[in-house]
mmCIF file with all atom_site columns, C-alpha atoms in Angstrom:
data_model
loop_
_atom_site.group_PDB
_atom_site.id
_atom_site.type_symbol
_atom_site.label_atom_id
_atom_site.label_alt_id
_atom_site.label_comp_id
_atom_site.label_asym_id
_atom_site.label_entity_id
_atom_site.label_seq_id
_atom_site.pdbx_PDB_ins_code
_atom_site.Cartn_x
_atom_site.Cartn_y
_atom_site.Cartn_z
_atom_site.occupancy
_atom_site.B_iso_or_equiv
_atom_site.pdbx_formal_charge
_atom_site.auth_seq_id
_atom_site.auth_comp_id
_atom_site.auth_asym_id
_atom_site.auth_atom_id
_atom_site.pdbx_PDB_model_num
ATOM 1   C CA . MET A 1 1   ? 26.367  0.814   11.800  1.00 44.00 ? 1   MET A CA 1
ATOM 2   C CA . ARG A 1 2   ? 25.984  4.801   12.358  1.00 40.00 ? 2   ARG A CA 1
ATOM 3   C CA . ARG A 1 3   ? 22.995  6.273   13.261  1.00 41.00 ? 3   ARG A CA 1
ATOM 4   C CA . SER A 1 4   ? 21.695  9.789   13.274  1.00 42.00 ? 4   SER A CA 1
ATOM 5   C CA . ILE A 1 5   ? 18.444  10.016  15.159  1.00 41.00 ? 5   ILE A CA 1
ATOM 6   C CA . ALA A 1 6   ? 15.978  13.707  14.774  1.00 40.00 ? 6   ALA A CA 1
ATOM 7   C CA . LEU A 1 7   ? 13.149  14.595  16.359  1.00 38.00 ? 7   LEU A CA 1
ATOM 8   C CA . ALA A 1 8   ? 11.121  17.490  15.407  1.00 36.00 ? 8   ALA A CA 1
ATOM 9   C CA . GLU A 1 9   ? 8.721   18.810  18.617  1.00 36.00 ? 9   GLU A CA 1
ATOM 10  C CA . SER A 1 10  ? 4.892   17.310  16.972  1.00 36.00 ? 10  SER A CA 1
ATOM 11  C CA . PRO A 1 11  ? 2.530   15.424  18.898  1.00 37.00 ? 11  PRO A CA 1
ATOM 12  C CA . THR A 1 12  ? 2.701   11.772  18.452  1.00 36.00 ? 12  THR A CA 1
ATOM 13  C CA . ALA A 1 13  ? 1.292   10.701  15.434  1.00 38.00 ? 13  ALA A CA 1
ATOM 14  C CA . PRO A 1 14  ? -1.132  7.367   15.530  1.00 40.00 ? 14  PRO A CA 1
ATOM 15  C CA . HIS A 1 15  ? 0.355   4.157   13.467  1.00 43.00 ? 15  HIS A CA 1
ATOM 16  C CA . TYR A 1 16  ? 0.603   4.847   10.142  1.00 40.00 ? 16  TYR A CA 1
ATOM 17  C CA . GLY A 1 17  ? -1.553  1.591   9.337   1.00 44.00 ? 17  GLY A CA 1
ATOM 18  C CA . GLN A 1 18  ? -4.487  2.652   11.667  1.00 45.00 ? 18  GLN A CA 1
ATOM 19  C CA . ARG A 1 19  ? -4.820  6.250   10.501  1.00 47.00 ? 19  ARG A CA 1
ATOM 20  C CA . GLN A 1 20  ? -4.510  4.770   6.706   1.00 46.00 ? 20  GLN A CA 1
ATOM 21  C CA . ALA A 1 21  ? -7.029  2.941   7.402   1.00 44.00 ? 21  ALA A CA 1
ATOM 22  C CA . LYS A 1 22  ? -9.753  5.295   9.094   1.00 46.00 ? 22  LYS A CA 1
ATOM 23  C CA . GLN A 1 23  ? -8.905  7.505   5.611   1.00 44.00 ? 23  GLN A CA 1
ATOM 24  C CA . ALA A 1 24  ? -9.304  3.981   2.992   1.00 45.00 ? 24  ALA A CA 1
ATOM 25  C CA . GLN A 1 25  ? -12.931 4.471   2.105   1.00 50.00 ? 25  GLN A CA 1
ATOM 26  C CA . ALA A 1 26  ? -12.049 8.090   0.275   1.00 54.00 ? 26  ALA A CA 1
ATOM 27  C CA . PRO A 1 27  ? -9.483  9.651   -1.532  1.00 62.00 ? 27  PRO A CA 1
ATOM 28  C CA . ARG A 1 28  ? -8.390  12.568  0.881   1.00 73.00 ? 28  ARG A CA 1
ATOM 29  C CA . SER A 1 29  ? -8.359  16.332  -1.102  1.00 82.00 ? 29  SER A CA 1
ATOM 30  C CA . THR A 1 30  ? -5.144  18.031  -0.730  1.00 81.00 ? 30  THR A CA 1
ATOM 31  C CA . LEU A 1 31  ? -5.997  20.368  2.386   1.00 84.00 ? 31  LEU A CA 1
ATOM 32  C CA . GLU A 1 32  ? -6.361  16.720  3.910   1.00 87.00 ? 32  GLU A CA 1
ATOM 33  C CA . LEU A 1 33  ? -2.829  15.513  2.824   1.00 84.00 ? 33  LEU A CA 1
ATOM 34  C CA . PHE A 1 34  ? -1.383  18.676  3.893   1.00 83.00 ? 34  PHE A CA 1
ATOM 35  C CA . ARG A 1 35  ? -2.698  18.682  7.739   1.00 85.00 ? 35  ARG A CA 1
ATOM 36  C CA . HIS A 1 36  ? -1.437  14.887  8.218   1.00 85.00 ? 36  HIS A CA 1
ATOM 37  C CA . LEU A 1 37  ? 1.486   15.629  6.502   1.00 85.00 ? 37  LEU A CA 1
ATOM 38  C CA . ARG A 1 38  ? 2.798   17.981  9.530   1.00 86.00 ? 38  ARG A CA 1
ATOM 39  C CA . HIS A 1 39  ? 2.417   15.581  12.251  1.00 85.00 ? 39  HIS A CA 1
ATOM 40  C CA . ALA A 1 40  ? 3.465   12.757  10.026  1.00 91.00 ? 40  ALA A CA 1
ATOM 41  C CA . CYS A 1 41  ? 6.773   11.235  11.105  1.00 93.00 ? 41  CYS A CA 1
ATOM 42  C CA . ILE A 1 42  ? 8.827   10.583  8.041   1.00 95.00 ? 42  ILE A CA 1
ATOM 43  C CA . THR A 1 43  ? 12.009  8.213   7.907   1.00 96.00 ? 43  THR A CA 1
ATOM 44  C CA . ILE A 1 44  ? 15.448  9.341   6.024   1.00 96.00 ? 44  ILE A CA 1
ATOM 45  C CA . PHE A 1 45  ? 17.519  6.897   5.042   1.00 95.00 ? 45  PHE A CA 1
ATOM 46  C CA . HIS A 1 46  ? 20.938  9.294   3.955   1.00 95.00 ? 46  HIS A CA 1
ATOM 47  C CA . PRO A 1 47  ? 24.543  9.425   5.400   1.00 94.00 ? 47  PRO A CA 1
ATOM 48  C CA . GLU A 1 48  ? 24.644  12.508  7.653   1.00 94.00 ? 48  GLU A CA 1
ATOM 49  C CA . ASP A 1 49  ? 25.564  15.433  5.343   1.00 95.00 ? 49  ASP A CA 1
ATOM 50  C CA . GLU A 1 50  ? 24.682  18.864  3.958   1.00 95.00 ? 50  GLU A CA 1
ATOM 51  C CA . ASN A 1 51  ? 22.018  17.353  1.811   1.00 96.00 ? 51  ASN A CA 1
ATOM 52  C CA . ARG A 1 52  ? 20.256  15.759  4.579   1.00 96.00 ? 52  ARG A CA 1
ATOM 53  C CA . GLU A 1 53  ? 20.592  18.985  7.431   1.00 96.00 ? 53  GLU A CA 1
ATOM 54  C CA . VAL A 1 54  ? 18.540  20.559  4.245   1.00 95.00 ? 54  VAL A CA 1
ATOM 55  C CA . LEU A 1 55  ? 15.870  17.949  3.955   1.00 95.00 ? 55  LEU A CA 1
ATOM 56  C CA . THR A 1 56  ? 15.580  17.639  7.833   1.00 95.00 ? 56  THR A CA 1
ATOM 57  C CA . GLN A 1 57  ? 15.663  21.730  8.843   1.00 95.00 ? 57  GLN A CA 1
ATOM 58  C CA . GLN A 1 58  ? 12.694  22.019  5.939   1.00 95.00 ? 58  GLN A CA 1
ATOM 59  C CA . LEU A 1 59  ? 10.447  18.918  7.113   1.00 95.00 ? 59  LEU A CA 1
ATOM 60  C CA . HIS A 1 60  ? 10.901  20.117  10.807  1.00 94.00 ? 60  HIS A CA 1
ATOM 61  C CA . ARG A 1 61  ? 9.748   22.969  9.214   1.00 93.00 ? 61  ARG A CA 1
ATOM 62  C CA . ILE A 1 62  ? 6.175   21.789  7.593   1.00 92.00 ? 62  ILE A CA 1
ATOM 63  C CA . GLY A 1 63  ? 5.745   20.554  11.175  1.00 91.00 ? 63  GLY A CA 1
ATOM 64  C CA . CYS A 1 64  ? 6.702   16.474  10.173  1.00 93.00 ? 64  CYS A CA 1
ATOM 65  C CA . GLN A 1 65  ? 9.143   13.910  12.276  1.00 92.00 ? 65  GLN A CA 1
ATOM 66  C CA . THR A 1 66  ? 11.389  12.948  11.236  1.00 94.00 ? 66  THR A CA 1
ATOM 67  C CA . VAL A 1 67  ? 13.728  9.902   12.338  1.00 95.00 ? 67  VAL A CA 1
ATOM 68  C CA . ALA A 1 68  ? 17.249  9.773   10.090  1.00 95.00 ? 68  ALA A CA 1
ATOM 69  C CA . LEU A 1 69  ? 19.283  6.913   9.308   1.00 94.00 ? 69  LEU A CA 1
ATOM 70  C CA . TRP A 1 70  ? 22.013  5.773   8.224   1.00 93.00 ? 70  TRP A CA 1
ATOM 71  C CA . PRO A 1 71  ? 23.083  2.599   6.470   1.00 89.00 ? 71  PRO A CA 1
ATOM 72  C CA . PRO A 1 72  ? 18.680  1.303   5.586   1.00 92.00 ? 72  PRO A CA 1
ATOM 73  C CA . VAL A 1 73  ? 17.637  -1.175  8.020   1.00 91.00 ? 73  VAL A CA 1
ATOM 74  C CA . ALA A 1 74  ? 15.135  -3.429  7.138   1.00 90.00 ? 74  ALA A CA 1
ATOM 75  C CA . GLU A 1 75  ? 12.698  -2.538  9.631   1.00 92.00 ? 75  GLU A CA 1
ATOM 76  C CA . LEU A 1 76  ? 10.934  0.683   9.903   1.00 93.00 ? 76  LEU A CA 1
ATOM 77  C CA . PRO A 1 77  ? 10.136  2.613   12.369  1.00 92.00 ? 77  PRO A CA 1
ATOM 78  C CA . ALA A 1 78  ? 6.747   2.178   13.988  1.00 88.00 ? 78  ALA A CA 1
ATOM 79  C CA . GLN A 1 79  ? 5.134   4.916   13.683  1.00 90.00 ? 79  GLN A CA 1
ATOM 80  C CA . THR A 1 80  ? 7.038   5.791   9.601   1.00 94.00 ? 80  THR A CA 1
ATOM 81  C CA . GLU A 1 81  ? 4.554   6.838   7.530   1.00 94.00 ? 81  GLU A CA 1
ATOM 82  C CA . LEU A 1 82  ? 6.789   8.312   4.322   1.00 95.00 ? 82  LEU A CA 1
ATOM 83  C CA . VAL A 1 83  ? 10.267  7.298   3.624   1.00 96.00 ? 83  VAL A CA 1
ATOM 84  C CA . ILE A 1 84  ? 12.834  9.626   1.577   1.00 96.00 ? 84  ILE A CA 1
ATOM 85  C CA . PHE A 1 85  ? 15.983  7.149   1.013   1.00 95.00 ? 85  PHE A CA 1
ATOM 86  C CA . LEU A 1 86  ? 19.276  7.538   -0.814  1.00 94.00 ? 86  LEU A CA 1
ATOM 87  C CA . LEU A 1 87  ? 19.084  5.977   -4.359  1.00 88.00 ? 87  LEU A CA 1
ATOM 88  C CA . ASP A 1 88  ? 22.624  5.330   -4.792  1.00 77.00 ? 88  ASP A CA 1
ATOM 89  C CA . ALA A 1 89  ? 24.681  3.417   -7.831  1.00 58.00 ? 89  ALA A CA 1
ATOM 90  C CA . GLN A 1 90  ? 23.995  0.224   -5.153  1.00 60.00 ? 90  GLN A CA 1
ATOM 91  C CA . ALA A 1 91  ? 21.062  0.763   -5.075  1.00 57.00 ? 91  ALA A CA 1
ATOM 92  C CA . SER A 1 92  ? 19.633  -2.789  -6.201  1.00 53.00 ? 92  SER A CA 1
ATOM 93  C CA . ALA A 1 93  ? 20.774  -4.485  -3.391  1.00 58.00 ? 93  ALA A CA 1
ATOM 94  C CA . LYS A 1 94  ? 18.332  -2.521  -1.602  1.00 59.00 ? 94  LYS A CA 1
ATOM 95  C CA . LYS A 1 95  ? 15.656  -4.750  -2.931  1.00 60.00 ? 95  LYS A CA 1
ATOM 96  C CA . LYS A 1 96  ? 15.476  -7.290  -0.458  1.00 80.00 ? 96  LYS A CA 1
ATOM 97  C CA . LEU A 1 97  ? 14.504  -4.068  2.276   1.00 88.00 ? 97  LEU A CA 1
ATOM 98  C CA . PRO A 1 98  ? 11.053  -5.754  2.937   1.00 90.00 ? 98  PRO A CA 1
ATOM 99  C CA . TRP A 1 99  ? 9.608   -2.021  2.428   1.00 92.00 ? 99  TRP A CA 1
ATOM 100 C CA . LEU A 1 100 ? 11.274  -1.226  -0.708  1.00 90.00 ? 100 LEU A CA 1
ATOM 101 C CA . THR A 1 101 ? 8.456   -2.706  -3.115  1.00 88.00 ? 101 THR A CA 1
ATOM 102 C CA . PRO A 1 102 ? 6.278   -1.338  -5.550  1.00 87.00 ? 102 PRO A CA 1
ATOM 103 C CA . GLU A 1 103 ? 3.579   -2.883  -3.608  1.00 86.00 ? 103 GLU A CA 1
ATOM 104 C CA . SER A 1 104 ? 4.662   -0.577  -0.013  1.00 88.00 ? 104 SER A CA 1
ATOM 105 C CA . ALA A 1 105 ? 1.425   1.138   1.683   1.00 87.00 ? 105 ALA A CA 1
ATOM 106 C CA . ILE A 1 106 ? 4.379   3.714   2.636   1.00 92.00 ? 106 ILE A CA 1
ATOM 107 C CA . PRO A 1 107 ? 4.762   6.545   0.167   1.00 94.00 ? 107 PRO A CA 1
ATOM 108 C CA . LEU A 1 108 ? 8.848   6.595   -0.926  1.00 95.00 ? 108 LEU A CA 1
ATOM 109 C CA . ILE A 1 109 ? 10.744  8.909   -2.367  1.00 95.00 ? 109 ILE A CA 1
ATOM 110 C CA . GLY A 1 110 ? 13.664  8.274   -4.250  1.00 94.00 ? 110 GLY A CA 1
ATOM 111 C CA . VAL A 1 111 ? 17.031  10.589  -3.422  1.00 94.00 ? 111 VAL A CA 1
ATOM 112 C CA . LEU A 1 112 ? 19.036  10.932  -6.555  1.00 92.00 ? 112 LEU A CA 1
ATOM 113 C CA . ASP A 1 113 ? 22.731  12.537  -7.647  1.00 90.00 ? 113 ASP A CA 1
ATOM 114 C CA . TYR A 1 114 ? 21.334  12.638  -11.021 1.00 85.00 ? 114 TYR A CA 1
ATOM 115 C CA . GLU A 1 115 ? 18.425  12.447  -13.566 1.00 86.00 ? 115 GLU A CA 1
ATOM 116 C CA . ASN A 1 116 ? 18.933  9.265   -16.947 1.00 86.00 ? 116 ASN A CA 1
ATOM 117 C CA . PRO A 1 117 ? 16.563  6.424   -17.698 1.00 88.00 ? 117 PRO A CA 1
ATOM 118 C CA . THR A 1 118 ? 18.955  4.125   -16.370 1.00 86.00 ? 118 THR A CA 1
ATOM 119 C CA . THR A 1 119 ? 18.367  5.920   -12.606 1.00 86.00 ? 119 THR A CA 1
ATOM 120 C CA . LEU A 1 120 ? 14.651  6.529   -13.390 1.00 87.00 ? 120 LEU A CA 1
ATOM 121 C CA . GLU A 1 121 ? 13.838  2.819   -14.412 1.00 88.00 ? 121 GLU A CA 1
ATOM 122 C CA . THR A 1 122 ? 15.838  1.976   -11.510 1.00 87.00 ? 122 THR A CA 1
ATOM 123 C CA . ALA A 1 123 ? 13.436  4.635   -8.801  1.00 89.00 ? 123 ALA A CA 1
ATOM 124 C CA . THR A 1 124 ? 10.226  3.098   -10.628 1.00 87.00 ? 124 THR A CA 1
ATOM 125 C CA . ALA A 1 125 ? 11.311  -0.290  -10.029 1.00 88.00 ? 125 ALA A CA 1
ATOM 126 C CA . LEU A 1 126 ? 12.229  -0.322  -6.514  1.00 88.00 ? 126 LEU A CA 1
ATOM 127 C CA . GLY A 1 127 ? 8.708   1.182   -5.846  1.00 88.00 ? 127 GLY A CA 1
ATOM 128 C CA . CYS A 1 128 ? 9.081   5.016   -5.849  1.00 92.00 ? 128 CYS A CA 1
ATOM 129 C CA . HIS A 1 129 ? 6.005   7.027   -5.494  1.00 93.00 ? 129 HIS A CA 1
ATOM 130 C CA . GLY A 1 130 ? 8.683   10.171  -5.845  1.00 93.00 ? 130 GLY A CA 1
ATOM 131 C CA . MET A 1 131 ? 12.081  11.677  -6.253  1.00 93.00 ? 131 MET A CA 1
ATOM 132 C CA . LEU A 1 132 ? 14.331  14.248  -4.833  1.00 94.00 ? 132 LEU A CA 1
ATOM 133 C CA . VAL A 1 133 ? 17.827  14.844  -6.805  1.00 92.00 ? 133 VAL A CA 1
ATOM 134 C CA . ARG A 1 134 ? 21.054  16.397  -5.235  1.00 93.00 ? 134 ARG A CA 1
ATOM 135 C CA . PRO A 1 135 ? 21.875  18.945  -4.197  1.00 94.00 ? 135 PRO A CA 1
ATOM 136 C CA . LEU A 1 136 ? 18.552  18.957  -2.227  1.00 93.00 ? 136 LEU A CA 1
ATOM 137 C CA . GLN A 1 137 ? 17.088  21.964  -1.540  1.00 91.00 ? 137 GLN A CA 1
ATOM 138 C CA . ALA A 1 138 ? 13.837  23.210  0.376   1.00 91.00 ? 138 ALA A CA 1
ATOM 139 C CA . LYS A 1 139 ? 12.165  24.778  -2.730  1.00 91.00 ? 139 LYS A CA 1
ATOM 140 C CA . GLY A 1 140 ? 9.698   22.014  -3.992  1.00 89.00 ? 140 GLY A CA 1
ATOM 141 C CA . LEU A 1 141 ? 10.081  20.001  -1.156  1.00 93.00 ? 141 LEU A CA 1
ATOM 142 C CA . LEU A 1 142 ? 6.639   20.763  -0.030  1.00 92.00 ? 142 LEU A CA 1
ATOM 143 C CA . SER A 1 143 ? 5.201   19.940  -3.751  1.00 92.00 ? 143 SER A CA 1
ATOM 144 C CA . THR A 1 144 ? 6.860   16.601  -3.373  1.00 93.00 ? 144 THR A CA 1
ATOM 145 C CA . LEU A 1 145 ? 5.819   14.961  -0.569  1.00 94.00 ? 145 LEU A CA 1
ATOM 146 C CA . ILE A 1 146 ? 1.732   15.976  -1.113  1.00 92.00 ? 146 ILE A CA 1
ATOM 147 C CA . LEU A 1 147 ? 2.355   14.652  -4.651  1.00 92.00 ? 147 LEU A CA 1
ATOM 148 C CA . THR A 1 148 ? 4.213   11.694  -3.644  1.00 92.00 ? 148 THR A CA 1
ATOM 149 C CA . MET A 1 149 ? 1.455   10.818  -0.948  1.00 90.00 ? 149 MET A CA 1
ATOM 150 C CA . HIS A 1 150 ? -1.953  11.066  -3.863  1.00 90.00 ? 150 HIS A CA 1
ATOM 151 C CA . HIS A 1 151 ? 0.421   9.101   -5.931  1.00 89.00 ? 151 HIS A CA 1
ATOM 152 C CA . CYS A 1 152 ? 0.844   6.300   -3.000  1.00 88.00 ? 152 CYS A CA 1
ATOM 153 C CA . GLN A 1 153 ? -2.744  6.819   -2.434  1.00 87.00 ? 153 GLN A CA 1
ATOM 154 C CA . GLN A 1 154 ? -4.174  6.540   -6.320  1.00 87.00 ? 154 GLN A CA 1
ATOM 155 C CA . LEU A 1 155 ? -2.244  3.471   -6.219  1.00 86.00 ? 155 LEU A CA 1
ATOM 156 C CA . LYS A 1 156 ? -3.790  1.632   -3.377  1.00 85.00 ? 156 LYS A CA 1
ATOM 157 C CA . THR A 1 157 ? -7.068  2.916   -4.092  1.00 84.00 ? 157 THR A CA 1
ATOM 158 C CA . LEU A 1 158 ? -6.225  0.781   -8.162  1.00 87.00 ? 158 LEU A CA 1
ATOM 159 C CA . ARG A 1 159 ? -5.349  -1.683  -6.162  1.00 83.00 ? 159 ARG A CA 1
ATOM 160 C CA . LYS A 1 160 ? -8.752  -2.568  -4.229  1.00 86.00 ? 160 LYS A CA 1
ATOM 161 C CA . ARG A 1 161 ? -10.411 -1.311  -7.028  1.00 88.00 ? 161 ARG A CA 1
ATOM 162 C CA . ASN A 1 162 ? -9.137  -4.748  -8.837  1.00 87.00 ? 162 ASN A CA 1
ATOM 163 C CA . GLN A 1 163 ? -9.069  -6.863  -6.195  1.00 84.00 ? 163 GLN A CA 1
ATOM 164 C CA . ARG A 1 164 ? -13.141 -5.820  -5.960  1.00 87.00 ? 164 ARG A CA 1
ATOM 165 C CA . LEU A 1 165 ? -13.095 -6.997  -9.595  1.00 88.00 ? 165 LEU A CA 1
ATOM 166 C CA . GLU A 1 166 ? -10.942 -10.241 -9.055  1.00 88.00 ? 166 GLU A CA 1
ATOM 167 C CA . GLU A 1 167 ? -13.458 -11.464 -6.128  1.00 84.00 ? 167 GLU A CA 1
ATOM 168 C CA . LYS A 1 168 ? -16.587 -10.864 -8.037  1.00 85.00 ? 168 LYS A CA 1
ATOM 169 C CA . LEU A 1 169 ? -15.463 -12.171 -11.390 1.00 86.00 ? 169 LEU A CA 1
ATOM 170 C CA . GLN A 1 170 ? -14.667 -15.591 -9.435  1.00 86.00 ? 170 GLN A CA 1
ATOM 171 C CA . ALA A 1 171 ? -17.624 -15.206 -7.575  1.00 85.00 ? 171 ALA A CA 1
ATOM 172 C CA . ALA A 1 172 ? -20.225 -14.940 -10.734 1.00 88.00 ? 172 ALA A CA 1
ATOM 173 C CA . GLY A 1 173 ? -17.860 -17.654 -12.090 1.00 88.00 ? 173 GLY A CA 1
ATOM 174 C CA . GLU A 1 174 ? -18.852 -20.396 -8.630  1.00 88.00 ? 174 GLU A CA 1
ATOM 175 C CA . ILE A 1 175 ? -22.603 -19.173 -8.776  1.00 89.00 ? 175 ILE A CA 1
ATOM 176 C CA . SER A 1 176 ? -22.718 -19.542 -12.439 1.00 90.00 ? 176 SER A CA 1
ATOM 177 C CA . ALA A 1 177 ? -21.326 -23.373 -12.435 1.00 90.00 ? 177 ALA A CA 1
ATOM 178 C CA . ALA A 1 178 ? -23.571 -24.033 -8.678  1.00 88.00 ? 178 ALA A CA 1
ATOM 179 C CA . GLN A 1 179 ? -26.025 -23.325 -10.986 1.00 89.00 ? 179 GLN A CA 1
ATOM 180 C CA . ALA A 1 180 ? -25.484 -25.338 -13.706 1.00 90.00 ? 180 ALA A CA 1
ATOM 181 C CA . MET A 1 181 ? -24.882 -28.247 -11.342 1.00 89.00 ? 181 MET A CA 1
ATOM 182 C CA . LEU A 1 182 ? -28.067 -27.535 -9.221  1.00 88.00 ? 182 LEU A CA 1
ATOM 183 C CA . ALA A 1 183 ? -30.522 -26.993 -12.794 1.00 89.00 ? 183 ALA A CA 1
ATOM 184 C CA . HIS A 1 184 ? -28.471 -30.832 -13.877 1.00 88.00 ? 184 HIS A CA 1
ATOM 185 C CA . ALA A 1 185 ? -29.305 -32.294 -10.769 1.00 88.00 ? 185 ALA A CA 1
ATOM 186 C CA . ARG A 1 186 ? -33.070 -31.050 -10.341 1.00 89.00 ? 186 ARG A CA 1
ATOM 187 C CA . GLY A 1 187 ? -33.803 -30.979 -13.805 1.00 90.00 ? 187 GLY A CA 1
ATOM 188 C CA . ILE A 1 188 ? -34.972 -27.294 -13.828 1.00 91.00 ? 188 ILE A CA 1
ATOM 189 C CA . SER A 1 189 ? -33.579 -23.783 -15.664 1.00 91.00 ? 189 SER A CA 1
ATOM 190 C CA . ALA A 1 190 ? -30.404 -21.979 -14.872 1.00 88.00 ? 190 ALA A CA 1
ATOM 191 C CA . THR A 1 191 ? -33.406 -19.281 -13.386 1.00 90.00 ? 191 THR A CA 1
ATOM 192 C CA . GLU A 1 192 ? -34.797 -21.612 -11.428 1.00 91.00 ? 192 GLU A CA 1
ATOM 193 C CA . ALA A 1 193 ? -31.889 -22.611 -9.825  1.00 90.00 ? 193 ALA A CA 1
ATOM 194 C CA . TYR A 1 194 ? -30.507 -19.609 -9.047  1.00 90.00 ? 194 TYR A CA 1
ATOM 195 C CA . LYS A 1 195 ? -33.627 -18.921 -7.223  1.00 91.00 ? 195 LYS A CA 1
ATOM 196 C CA . VAL A 1 196 ? -32.794 -22.070 -4.998  1.00 90.00 ? 196 VAL A CA 1
ATOM 197 C CA . LEU A 1 197 ? -29.446 -21.052 -3.798  1.00 90.00 ? 197 LEU A CA 1
ATOM 198 C CA . ARG A 1 198 ? -31.174 -17.333 -3.575  1.00 90.00 ? 198 ARG A CA 1
ATOM 199 C CA . GLU A 1 199 ? -33.187 -18.803 -1.060  1.00 91.00 ? 199 GLU A CA 1
ATOM 200 C CA . GLN A 1 200 ? -30.741 -20.533 1.071   1.00 89.00 ? 200 GLN A CA 1
ATOM 201 C CA . ALA A 1 201 ? -28.776 -17.869 1.365   1.00 90.00 ? 201 ALA A CA 1
ATOM 202 C CA . MET A 1 202 ? -31.374 -15.767 2.640   1.00 92.00 ? 202 MET A CA 1
ATOM 203 C CA . LEU A 1 203 ? -32.483 -18.766 4.579   1.00 91.00 ? 203 LEU A CA 1
ATOM 204 C CA . LYS A 1 204 ? -28.657 -18.959 6.123   1.00 89.00 ? 204 LYS A CA 1
ATOM 205 C CA . ARG A 1 205 ? -28.427 -15.295 6.445   1.00 91.00 ? 205 ARG A CA 1
ATOM 206 C CA . VAL A 1 206 ? -25.238 -15.890 3.718   1.00 90.00 ? 206 VAL A CA 1
ATOM 207 C CA . THR A 1 207 ? -24.274 -14.847 0.627   1.00 90.00 ? 207 THR A CA 1
ATOM 208 C CA . VAL A 1 208 ? -25.209 -16.138 -2.540  1.00 89.00 ? 208 VAL A CA 1
ATOM 209 C CA . GLU A 1 209 ? -21.782 -16.781 -3.437  1.00 89.00 ? 209 GLU A CA 1
ATOM 210 C CA . ASP A 1 210 ? -20.858 -18.486 0.217   1.00 89.00 ? 210 ASP A CA 1
ATOM 211 C CA . ILE A 1 211 ? -23.975 -20.909 -0.898  1.00 90.00 ? 211 ILE A CA 1
ATOM 212 C CA . ALA A 1 212 ? -22.815 -21.733 -4.212  1.00 89.00 ? 212 ALA A CA 1
ATOM 213 C CA . ARG A 1 213 ? -18.813 -22.029 -2.934  1.00 88.00 ? 213 ARG A CA 1
ATOM 214 C CA . ALA A 1 214 ? -20.444 -25.254 -0.187  1.00 89.00 ? 214 ALA A CA 1
ATOM 215 C CA . LEU A 1 215 ? -22.203 -27.145 -3.083  1.00 87.00 ? 215 LEU A CA 1
ATOM 216 C CA . LEU A 1 216 ? -19.228 -27.037 -5.108  1.00 87.00 ? 216 LEU A CA 1
ATOM 217 C CA . GLN A 1 217 ? -17.168 -27.992 -2.726  1.00 86.00 ? 217 GLN A CA 1
ATOM 218 C CA . THR A 1 218 ? -19.998 -30.489 -2.038  1.00 82.00 ? 218 THR A CA 1
ATOM 219 C CA . ASP A 1 219 ? -20.224 -32.231 -5.236  1.00 71.00 ? 219 ASP A CA 1
ATOM 220 C CA . GLY A 1 220 ? -16.164 -32.306 -5.602  1.00 57.00 ? 220 GLY A CA 1
ATOM 221 C CA . LEU A 1 221 ? -16.046 -34.080 -2.158  1.00 49.00 ? 221 LEU A CA 1
ATOM 222 C CA . LEU A 1 222 ? -18.966 -36.428 -3.766  1.00 46.00 ? 222 LEU A CA 1
ATOM 223 C CA . SER A 1 223 ? -17.165 -36.969 -6.750  1.00 51.00 ? 223 SER A CA 1
ATOM 224 C CA . ASN A 1 224 ? -13.896 -37.467 -5.500  1.00 49.00 ? 224 ASN A CA 1
ATOM 225 C CA . PRO A 1 225 ? -13.908 -40.355 -2.627  1.00 48.00 ? 225 PRO A CA 1
ATOM 226 C CA . ALA A 1 226 ? -11.305 -41.054 -1.001  1.00 49.00 ? 226 ALA A CA 1
ATOM 227 C CA . LYS A 1 227 ? -9.775  -43.940 -1.731  1.00 50.00 ? 227 LYS A CA 1
ATOM 228 C CA . PRO A 1 228 ? -9.968  -47.132 0.829   1.00 49.00 ? 228 PRO A CA 1
ATOM 229 C CA . ARG A 1 229 ? -5.382  -47.381 1.916   1.00 47.00 ? 229 ARG A CA 1
#
C-alpha cells in the first residue's frame, strides 16, 4: 500500500470528538467555522497526482493540517476532523469503511470525476456532506469546506433533537402506563396517581420517568414469576 503524508505547520489540533463536544450545545457561525477550519486536521484519500497537489497546497494556505493517503484505510488518523476522498467507479466497495456512513460525525467530501445522477446518488448514499469535481481547483474550496462543515453540524443537531423527542415520547408512555396501573391498584384518579409518582420522585431525588419505569418493571416481575424448575 502506497502512502504519502504531508503535514502543514500549524498548532496541533485537539481530538475531533473533544473539540466538537464543547461546541455541541449551539450551532457555530460561519466565522467560528472558519476559525476552527484554520487549525483542523484533514485526511485526504486520493492518489498522488496534480489534483491532490492542488488540494493540499490550498488547504495549507488556509492553515489546515493534512494527512494524504492512498488507498483508503479503515481507521482514520486520530486527529481527523474532516475527510476528503476520491469517489471512483468502485465507490460501492467503500461502504465497508467504518467512517464512510450517513451517520458519520465527521464531515465527508467526495471527489468526483463527473456529475450525473448515478454518481450523485452514490455520494449521498455513502453519506457525503459535500462534493468536489476533478480537475480540482483552489477556487471554491474554502466555500465547499465551510458549507460541508455546516451541513454536517446541522444533521447532528437534527439527530440529537429527534433522539430527545423519541426519549420524551417513550417516557410519556411509561408515565401514562404507570399512572393507570397505580390508579387501578389504589382506586384513585390518574391525576392523583401522577402526584404520587411525583412525590416519590422528589423523595428519592430521581425523575418521574425513573419512578414510572421502576414501577412498571416491578409489576412485570410480579406478573411473570419465574417458573420452578
